[in-house]
mmCIF file with all atom_site columns, C-alpha atoms in Angstrom:
data_model
loop_
_atom_site.group_PDB
_atom_site.id
_atom_site.type_symbol
_atom_site.label_atom_id
_atom_site.label_alt_id
_atom_site.label_comp_id
_atom_site.label_asym_id
_atom_site.label_entity_id
_atom_site.label_seq_id
_atom_site.pdbx_PDB_ins_code
_atom_site.Cartn_x
_atom_site.Cartn_y
_atom_site.Cartn_z
_atom_site.occupancy
_atom_site.B_iso_or_equiv
_atom_site.pdbx_formal_charge
_atom_site.auth_seq_id
_atom_site.auth_comp_id
_atom_site.auth_asym_id
_atom_site.auth_atom_id
_atom_site.pdbx_PDB_model_num
ATOM 1   C CA . LEU R 1 1   ? -31.616 -3.751  5.934   1.00 0.00 ? 49  LEU R CA 1
ATOM 2   C CA . ARG R 1 2   ? -28.675 -6.066  5.372   1.00 0.00 ? 50  ARG R CA 1
ATOM 3   C CA . LYS R 1 3   ? -27.080 -3.667  2.917   1.00 0.00 ? 51  LYS R CA 1
ATOM 4   C CA . MET R 1 4   ? -27.516 -0.800  5.389   1.00 0.00 ? 52  MET R CA 1
ATOM 5   C CA . ARG R 1 5   ? -25.735 -2.796  8.097   1.00 0.00 ? 53  ARG R CA 1
ATOM 6   C CA . ARG R 1 6   ? -22.882 -3.560  5.745   1.00 0.00 ? 54  ARG R CA 1
ATOM 7   C CA . MET R 1 7   ? -22.558 0.089   4.797   1.00 0.00 ? 55  MET R CA 1
ATOM 8   C CA . GLN R 1 8   ? -22.575 1.039   8.480   1.00 0.00 ? 56  GLN R CA 1
ATOM 9   C CA . LEU R 1 9   ? -19.765 -1.445  9.149   1.00 0.00 ? 57  LEU R CA 1
ATOM 10  C CA . LEU R 1 10  ? -17.705 -0.005  6.314   1.00 0.00 ? 58  LEU R CA 1
ATOM 11  C CA . ARG R 1 11  ? -18.106 3.486   7.759   1.00 0.00 ? 59  ARG R CA 1
ATOM 12  C CA . THR R 1 12  ? -17.291 2.624   11.370  1.00 0.00 ? 60  THR R CA 1
ATOM 13  C CA . SER R 1 13  ? -14.114 3.940   12.814  1.00 0.00 ? 61  SER R CA 1
ATOM 14  C CA . SER R 1 14  ? -12.928 0.545   14.059  1.00 0.00 ? 62  SER R CA 1
ATOM 15  C CA . PHE R 1 15  ? -13.116 -1.000  10.581  1.00 0.00 ? 63  PHE R CA 1
ATOM 16  C CA . GLY R 1 16  ? -11.602 2.095   9.006   1.00 0.00 ? 64  GLY R CA 1
ATOM 17  C CA . ASN R 1 17  ? -8.793  2.277   11.545  1.00 0.00 ? 65  ASN R CA 1
ATOM 18  C CA . ALA R 1 18  ? -7.962  -1.413  11.099  1.00 0.00 ? 66  ALA R CA 1
ATOM 19  C CA . VAL R 1 19  ? -7.855  -0.979  7.325   1.00 0.00 ? 67  VAL R CA 1
ATOM 20  C CA . TRP R 1 20  ? -5.725  2.142   7.682   1.00 0.00 ? 68  TRP R CA 1
ATOM 21  C CA . ILE R 1 21  ? -3.215  0.338   9.921   1.00 0.00 ? 69  ILE R CA 1
ATOM 22  C CA . ALA R 1 22  ? -3.107  -2.599  7.497   1.00 0.00 ? 70  ALA R CA 1
ATOM 23  C CA . PHE R 1 23  ? -2.484  -0.229  4.575   1.00 0.00 ? 71  PHE R CA 1
ATOM 24  C CA . VAL R 1 24  ? 0.373   1.577   6.313   1.00 0.00 ? 72  VAL R CA 1
ATOM 25  C CA . ALA R 1 25  ? 1.934   -1.737  7.400   1.00 0.00 ? 73  ALA R CA 1
ATOM 26  C CA . THR R 1 26  ? 1.638   -3.084  3.862   1.00 0.00 ? 74  THR R CA 1
ATOM 27  C CA . GLN R 1 27  ? 3.280   0.019   2.412   1.00 0.00 ? 75  GLN R CA 1
ATOM 28  C CA . ALA R 1 28  ? 6.107   -0.246  4.950   1.00 0.00 ? 76  ALA R CA 1
ATOM 29  C CA . ALA R 1 29  ? 6.598   -3.930  4.126   1.00 0.00 ? 77  ALA R CA 1
ATOM 30  C CA . ASP R 1 30  ? 6.612   -3.183  0.399   1.00 0.00 ? 78  ASP R CA 1
ATOM 31  C CA . GLY R 1 31  ? 9.161   -0.417  0.907   1.00 0.00 ? 79  GLY R CA 1
ATOM 32  C CA . VAL R 1 32  ? 11.498  -2.598  2.962   1.00 0.00 ? 80  VAL R CA 1
ATOM 33  C CA . LEU R 1 33  ? 11.156  -5.592  0.644   1.00 0.00 ? 81  LEU R CA 1
ATOM 34  C CA . THR R 1 34  ? 11.683  -3.433  -2.447  1.00 0.00 ? 82  THR R CA 1
ATOM 35  C CA . TYR R 1 35  ? 14.804  -1.943  -0.874  1.00 0.00 ? 83  TYR R CA 1
ATOM 36  C CA . LEU R 1 36  ? 16.125  -5.434  -0.084  1.00 0.00 ? 84  LEU R CA 1
ATOM 37  C CA . GLY R 1 37  ? 15.221  -6.612  -3.575  1.00 0.00 ? 85  GLY R CA 1
ATOM 38  C CA . MET R 1 38  ? 17.049  -3.714  -5.176  1.00 0.00 ? 86  MET R CA 1
ATOM 39  C CA . HIS R 1 39  ? 20.211  -4.584  -3.268  1.00 0.00 ? 87  HIS R CA 1
ATOM 40  C CA . THR R 1 40  ? 19.832  -8.288  -4.006  1.00 0.00 ? 88  THR R CA 1
ATOM 41  C CA . PHE R 1 41  ? 18.809  -8.243  -7.682  1.00 0.00 ? 89  PHE R CA 1
ATOM 42  C CA . GLY R 1 42  ? 19.879  -4.784  -8.847  1.00 0.00 ? 90  GLY R CA 1
ATOM 43  C CA . ALA R 1 43  ? 18.105  -1.651  -9.995  1.00 0.00 ? 91  ALA R CA 1
ATOM 44  C CA . GLY R 1 44  ? 16.394  -3.398  -12.896 1.00 0.00 ? 92  GLY R CA 1
ATOM 45  C CA . SER R 1 45  ? 14.197  -5.399  -10.543 1.00 0.00 ? 93  SER R CA 1
ATOM 46  C CA . GLU R 1 46  ? 11.836  -2.480  -9.809  1.00 0.00 ? 94  GLU R CA 1
ATOM 47  C CA . GLY R 1 47  ? 8.649   -3.058  -11.767 1.00 0.00 ? 95  GLY R CA 1
ATOM 48  C CA . ASN R 1 48  ? 7.304   0.495   -11.635 1.00 0.00 ? 96  ASN R CA 1
ATOM 49  C CA . PRO R 1 49  ? 9.129   2.564   -14.273 1.00 0.00 ? 97  PRO R CA 1
ATOM 50  C CA . ILE R 1 50  ? 8.347   5.863   -12.545 1.00 0.00 ? 98  ILE R CA 1
ATOM 51  C CA . VAL R 1 51  ? 9.775   4.662   -9.226  1.00 0.00 ? 99  VAL R CA 1
ATOM 52  C CA . ALA R 1 52  ? 12.759  3.134   -11.064 1.00 0.00 ? 100 ALA R CA 1
ATOM 53  C CA . TRP R 1 53  ? 13.431  6.499   -12.716 1.00 0.00 ? 101 TRP R CA 1
ATOM 54  C CA . TYR R 1 54  ? 13.293  8.293   -9.365  1.00 0.00 ? 102 TYR R CA 1
ATOM 55  C CA . MET R 1 55  ? 15.624  5.641   -7.940  1.00 0.00 ? 103 MET R CA 1
ATOM 56  C CA . SER R 1 56  ? 18.160  6.399   -10.662 1.00 0.00 ? 104 SER R CA 1
ATOM 57  C CA . LEU R 1 57  ? 17.987  10.105  -9.761  1.00 0.00 ? 105 LEU R CA 1
ATOM 58  C CA . LEU R 1 58  ? 17.652  10.038  -5.970  1.00 0.00 ? 106 LEU R CA 1
ATOM 59  C CA . GLY R 1 59  ? 18.773  6.594   -4.877  1.00 0.00 ? 107 GLY R CA 1
ATOM 60  C CA . ALA R 1 60  ? 16.632  3.676   -3.744  1.00 0.00 ? 108 ALA R CA 1
ATOM 61  C CA . GLY R 1 61  ? 16.009  4.868   -0.187  1.00 0.00 ? 109 GLY R CA 1
ATOM 62  C CA . SER R 1 62  ? 14.898  8.392   -1.029  1.00 0.00 ? 110 SER R CA 1
ATOM 63  C CA . ALA R 1 63  ? 12.749  7.295   -3.970  1.00 0.00 ? 111 ALA R CA 1
ATOM 64  C CA . LEU R 1 64  ? 11.021  4.624   -1.919  1.00 0.00 ? 112 LEU R CA 1
ATOM 65  C CA . LEU R 1 65  ? 10.400  6.983   0.985   1.00 0.00 ? 113 LEU R CA 1
ATOM 66  C CA . GLY R 1 66  ? 8.859   9.470   -1.419  1.00 0.00 ? 114 GLY R CA 1
ATOM 67  C CA . ALA R 1 67  ? 6.710   6.890   -3.208  1.00 0.00 ? 115 ALA R CA 1
ATOM 68  C CA . LYS R 1 68  ? 5.502   5.254   -0.009  1.00 0.00 ? 116 LYS R CA 1
ATOM 69  C CA . GLY R 1 69  ? 4.926   8.643   1.606   1.00 0.00 ? 117 GLY R CA 1
ATOM 70  C CA . LEU R 1 70  ? 2.759   9.706   -1.326  1.00 0.00 ? 118 LEU R CA 1
ATOM 71  C CA . SER R 1 71  ? 0.812   6.426   -1.144  1.00 0.00 ? 119 SER R CA 1
ATOM 72  C CA . VAL R 1 72  ? 0.188   6.843   2.565   1.00 0.00 ? 120 VAL R CA 1
ATOM 73  C CA . ALA R 1 73  ? -0.841  10.489  2.117   1.00 0.00 ? 121 ALA R CA 1
ATOM 74  C CA . CYS R 1 74  ? -3.348  9.589   -0.605  1.00 0.00 ? 122 CYS R CA 1
ATOM 75  C CA . ALA R 1 75  ? -4.751  6.744   1.495   1.00 0.00 ? 123 ALA R CA 1
ATOM 76  C CA . ALA R 1 76  ? -4.998  9.082   4.495   1.00 0.00 ? 124 ALA R CA 1
ATOM 77  C CA . PHE R 1 77  ? -7.191  11.370  2.406   1.00 0.00 ? 125 PHE R CA 1
ATOM 78  C CA . LEU R 1 78  ? -9.391  8.406   1.427   1.00 0.00 ? 126 LEU R CA 1
ATOM 79  C CA . HIS R 1 79  ? -9.533  7.245   5.059   1.00 0.00 ? 127 HIS R CA 1
ATOM 80  C CA . LEU R 1 80  ? -10.603 10.670  6.272   1.00 0.00 ? 128 LEU R CA 1
ATOM 81  C CA . GLN R 1 81  ? -13.289 10.732  3.582   1.00 0.00 ? 129 GLN R CA 1
ATOM 82  C CA . GLY R 1 82  ? -14.667 7.430   4.887   1.00 0.00 ? 130 GLY R CA 1
ATOM 83  C CA . ARG R 1 83  ? -13.601 5.443   1.809   1.00 0.00 ? 131 ARG R CA 1
ATOM 84  C CA . HIS R 1 84  ? -12.495 2.473   3.910   1.00 0.00 ? 132 HIS R CA 1
ATOM 85  C CA . LEU R 1 85  ? -13.529 -0.218  1.444   1.00 0.00 ? 133 LEU R CA 1
ATOM 86  C CA . LEU R 1 86  ? -11.373 1.389   -1.238  1.00 0.00 ? 134 LEU R CA 1
ATOM 87  C CA . VAL R 1 87  ? -8.404  1.520   1.156   1.00 0.00 ? 135 VAL R CA 1
ATOM 88  C CA . ALA R 1 88  ? -9.025  -2.163  1.953   1.00 0.00 ? 136 ALA R CA 1
ATOM 89  C CA . VAL R 1 89  ? -9.017  -3.048  -1.755  1.00 0.00 ? 137 VAL R CA 1
ATOM 90  C CA . LEU R 1 90  ? -5.801  -1.085  -2.293  1.00 0.00 ? 138 LEU R CA 1
ATOM 91  C CA . THR R 1 91  ? -4.227  -2.904  0.656   1.00 0.00 ? 139 THR R CA 1
ATOM 92  C CA . GLY R 1 92  ? -5.128  -6.266  -0.839  1.00 0.00 ? 140 GLY R CA 1
ATOM 93  C CA . LEU R 1 93  ? -3.819  -5.195  -4.224  1.00 0.00 ? 141 LEU R CA 1
ATOM 94  C CA . CYS R 1 94  ? -0.490  -4.145  -2.742  1.00 0.00 ? 142 CYS R CA 1
ATOM 95  C CA . LEU R 1 95  ? -0.227  -7.394  -0.791  1.00 0.00 ? 143 LEU R CA 1
ATOM 96  C CA . SER R 1 96  ? -0.902  -9.533  -3.841  1.00 0.00 ? 144 SER R CA 1
ATOM 97  C CA . ALA R 1 97  ? 0.960   -7.527  -6.490  1.00 0.00 ? 145 ALA R CA 1
ATOM 98  C CA . ALA R 1 98  ? 3.969   -6.256  -4.522  1.00 0.00 ? 146 ALA R CA 1
ATOM 99  C CA . VAL R 1 99  ? 4.564   -7.787  -1.100  1.00 0.00 ? 147 VAL R CA 1
ATOM 100 C CA . GLY R 1 100 ? 3.739   -11.365 -2.115  1.00 0.00 ? 148 GLY R CA 1
ATOM 101 C CA . PRO R 1 101 ? 6.007   -11.419 -5.171  1.00 0.00 ? 149 PRO R CA 1
ATOM 102 C CA . TRP R 1 102 ? 8.893   -9.858  -3.239  1.00 0.00 ? 150 TRP R CA 1
ATOM 103 C CA . ILE R 1 103 ? 8.565   -12.480 -0.507  1.00 0.00 ? 151 ILE R CA 1
ATOM 104 C CA . THR R 1 104 ? 8.542   -15.192 -3.151  1.00 0.00 ? 152 THR R CA 1
ATOM 105 C CA . LEU R 1 105 ? 11.615  -13.758 -4.876  1.00 0.00 ? 153 LEU R CA 1
ATOM 106 C CA . LEU R 1 106 ? 13.607  -13.070 -1.732  1.00 0.00 ? 154 LEU R CA 1
ATOM 107 C CA . TRP R 1 107 ? 12.786  -16.181 0.289   1.00 0.00 ? 155 TRP R CA 1
ATOM 108 C CA . GLY R 1 108 ? 11.074  -18.569 -2.129  1.00 0.00 ? 156 GLY R CA 1
#
């Protein structure tokens, strides 16, 4: 019974919507902080080699908009499929592996 309640919570629209909003906000924060970091520390500070390559071709702004747009689109698909726990885990991963380190580097 307890497991069923937990599964119901994870499938509710209020939980899913909150996770979705948190994911989009986290992606936006990562994009802004990455852009600031690129201008502060240079192009070599991007940790993702694929994004760094696109930055060298398209510029930081366009590459980040594309990367963050793709992330949000993929998470939207997961959200619409009711995979809210996975979106929550991805949000936490982005916060701890991207947003947190940028905050530490830029203002630490």
